[in-house]
Every structure is written in structure tokens, then in C-alpha cells.
Amino acid sequence: VKRLLKEDVNKVITLGREENKNFFLERRLLDKRVQCITGDIRDTTCLKNIFIEDDIDIVYHAAAMKHVSICEKFPLESVKTNILGTYNLVEVAKENEVKKFITVSTDKAVNPINVLGSTKFLAEKITTNAGFSCVRFGNVANSKGSVVPALIGDLLNSNPLNVTDPSVTRFIMRISEAADLVID
């Protein structure tokens, strides 16, 4: 949102299920162009109402269940958000002739072996089959859900470091680089 506000935009609308996040985002940014809506991409009525109220040109779709362990524990919730929510948003965007639509995905969508990867792979297919675009990320430093804060937390609490494979190479980008990539 901060990055978008540097552009020549009339309005930036965010949609999220957590009212506290929405409340504090608006308070922190203090920009009249920002409107934080409490709602859910699983709810087509909610989405349609947003598109009725505003002439939306671009959609950046970053809503997701994105923690591997939570997706494994609650696969149906992952399907509802990552697949059905994406479908809902894509369909409403098409109905309203949105010019650009970018789904933010994950490197786990490549040859998926878990619920997260599988649901994000299908979200990508829904997006691209509609003629829209996707961008895949690996690790974004200090983003919510990133491996970096988890590893730091383990170190600070003297917990063992959980590494899936000792020979893995992790590529990490800054939040600012990730935002630039999505907007580009």
C-alpha cells in the first residue's frame, strides 16, 4: 500500500478479514486515498459491492492462507480462500472489466507437494486462464509468514533451527523489492 501511494493513484482499497489490521493500517498511513474494507474474498456479495462502489482499474490479489503447517491442518480453509476466493475475485474483476489483475503466488506452487502449493497452483491457473497475471515469490525478508522471522524467533528462544534440507539454497528479497516486482 505504501508503495502504491507513491504512484499517481486516486484511491487504494484494501480488503481483509481482520478488522484490527484494517483499523491500524488506516491510522498508520493517514492518507485520504486509502480505504480499508473489512470483508472476505470468499464472499461474492462483498466483492460485488466493492466493485459497484468504485471504478477499479487494477487488482493486486495477495489474500491467501499461506502457512504450510496451517494449510496442512485446515485444508478446506485453504481451498476456500486460495482457490474459491481467487475464483470469486477473478470473476467479479472480469464482470467489471478490470484492466489488470495480478495474483501473488508462492514458489511452492512449482510441482506442489503440499496443500499450500496445490491450492496456490490452482489459484494461478484460475488467474492465468482468465487472461490475468501472476507473480511468484520465495522468501521476502521480514514479511509476515517469512522464514526469516521464524528462524530469528527460534534463535532468540534457544530453540533448534528447523531446516527442511541442509543443502537448500534460499533466495531472499526485501519487501520493497517484492512490492516493486508486483507493481512492475
Short mmCIF file of N, CA and C in Angstrom, two decimals, residues 13 43-59 87-101 130 132:
data_model
loop_
_atom_site.label_atom_id
_atom_site.label_comp_id
_atom_site.label_asym_id
_atom_site.label_seq_id
_atom_site.Cartn_x
_atom_site.Cartn_y
_atom_site.Cartn_z
N ILE A 13 -7.75 0.69 -2.26
CA ILE A 13 -8.70 -0.03 -1.42
C ILE A 13 -8.04 -1.33 -0.98
N ASP A 43 -16.62 -14.17 -0.13
CA ASP A 43 -17.99 -13.65 -0.16
C ASP A 43 -18.18 -12.82 -1.42
N THR A 44 -18.87 -13.39 -2.42
CA THR A 44 -19.03 -12.68 -3.69
C THR A 44 -19.88 -11.42 -3.54
N THR A 45 -20.84 -11.42 -2.63
CA THR A 45 -21.64 -10.22 -2.41
C THR A 45 -20.76 -9.07 -1.93
N CYS A 46 -19.86 -9.35 -1.02
CA CYS A 46 -18.90 -8.36 -0.54
C CYS A 46 -18.09 -7.80 -1.70
N LEU A 47 -17.56 -8.69 -2.53
CA LEU A 47 -16.74 -8.27 -3.67
C LEU A 47 -17.54 -7.42 -4.65
N LYS A 48 -18.73 -7.88 -4.98
CA LYS A 48 -19.56 -7.14 -5.94
C LYS A 48 -19.87 -5.74 -5.42
N ASN A 49 -20.14 -5.62 -4.12
CA ASN A 49 -20.43 -4.30 -3.55
C ASN A 49 -19.24 -3.36 -3.67
N ILE A 50 -18.05 -3.87 -3.48
CA ILE A 50 -16.84 -3.04 -3.61
C ILE A 50 -16.71 -2.54 -5.04
N PHE A 51 -16.92 -3.42 -6.00
CA PHE A 51 -16.77 -3.03 -7.39
C PHE A 51 -17.90 -2.11 -7.85
N ILE A 52 -19.08 -2.22 -7.24
CA ILE A 52 -20.18 -1.29 -7.55
C ILE A 52 -19.84 0.11 -7.07
N GLU A 53 -19.24 0.20 -5.89
CA GLU A 53 -18.92 1.49 -5.28
C GLU A 53 -17.81 2.23 -6.02
N ASP A 54 -16.85 1.51 -6.55
CA ASP A 54 -15.66 2.14 -7.13
C ASP A 54 -15.35 1.58 -8.51
N ASP A 55 -14.78 2.43 -9.35
CA ASP A 55 -14.31 2.02 -10.67
C ASP A 55 -12.87 1.55 -10.48
N ILE A 56 -12.68 0.24 -10.42
CA ILE A 56 -11.38 -0.34 -10.10
C ILE A 56 -10.65 -0.70 -11.38
N ASP A 57 -9.40 -0.21 -11.50
CA ASP A 57 -8.59 -0.45 -12.68
C ASP A 57 -7.65 -1.64 -12.52
N ILE A 58 -7.08 -1.78 -11.33
CA ILE A 58 -6.08 -2.80 -11.09
C ILE A 58 -6.40 -3.52 -9.78
N VAL A 59 -6.25 -4.85 -9.80
CA VAL A 59 -6.40 -5.65 -8.59
C VAL A 59 -5.07 -6.34 -8.31
N TYR A 87 -11.12 -17.51 -7.37
CA TYR A 87 -12.14 -17.63 -8.42
C TYR A 87 -13.16 -16.50 -8.29
N ASN A 88 -13.64 -16.27 -7.09
CA ASN A 88 -14.63 -15.20 -6.86
C ASN A 88 -14.08 -13.85 -7.31
N LEU A 89 -12.88 -13.55 -6.90
CA LEU A 89 -12.28 -12.26 -7.21
C LEU A 89 -12.03 -12.11 -8.71
N VAL A 90 -11.55 -13.16 -9.35
CA VAL A 90 -11.32 -13.13 -10.80
C VAL A 90 -12.64 -12.91 -11.54
N GLU A 91 -13.67 -13.63 -11.16
CA GLU A 91 -14.96 -13.49 -11.84
C GLU A 91 -15.54 -12.09 -11.69
N VAL A 92 -15.49 -11.53 -10.50
CA VAL A 92 -16.00 -10.17 -10.29
C VAL A 92 -15.15 -9.16 -11.05
N ALA A 93 -13.85 -9.37 -11.08
CA ALA A 93 -12.96 -8.48 -11.84
C ALA A 93 -13.30 -8.53 -13.34
N LYS A 94 -13.53 -9.73 -13.86
CA LYS A 94 -13.89 -9.86 -15.28
C LYS A 94 -15.22 -9.17 -15.56
N GLU A 95 -16.21 -9.39 -14.70
CA GLU A 95 -17.53 -8.76 -14.87
C GLU A 95 -17.42 -7.24 -14.91
N ASN A 96 -16.46 -6.71 -14.18
CA ASN A 96 -16.30 -5.27 -14.08
C ASN A 96 -15.18 -4.73 -14.97
N GLU A 97 -14.72 -5.56 -15.90
CA GLU A 97 -13.74 -5.18 -16.91
C GLU A 97 -12.48 -4.52 -16.33
N VAL A 98 -11.96 -5.16 -15.28
CA VAL A 98 -10.72 -4.69 -14.67
C VAL A 98 -9.60 -4.83 -15.70
N LYS A 99 -8.77 -3.80 -15.82
CA LYS A 99 -7.72 -3.78 -16.84
C LYS A 99 -6.55 -4.70 -16.50
N LYS A 100 -6.14 -4.70 -15.23
CA LYS A 100 -5.01 -5.54 -14.79
C LYS A 100 -5.37 -6.24 -13.49
N PHE A 101 -4.91 -7.47 -13.39
CA PHE A 101 -5.17 -8.29 -12.20
C PHE A 101 -3.92 -9.13 -11.99
N ALA A 130 -7.99 -16.79 -17.00
CA ALA A 130 -8.85 -15.62 -17.20
C ALA A 130 -8.13 -14.52 -17.97
N PHE A 132 -5.28 -13.05 -16.89
CA PHE A 132 -4.59 -12.17 -15.96
C PHE A 132 -3.20 -12.71 -15.64
#
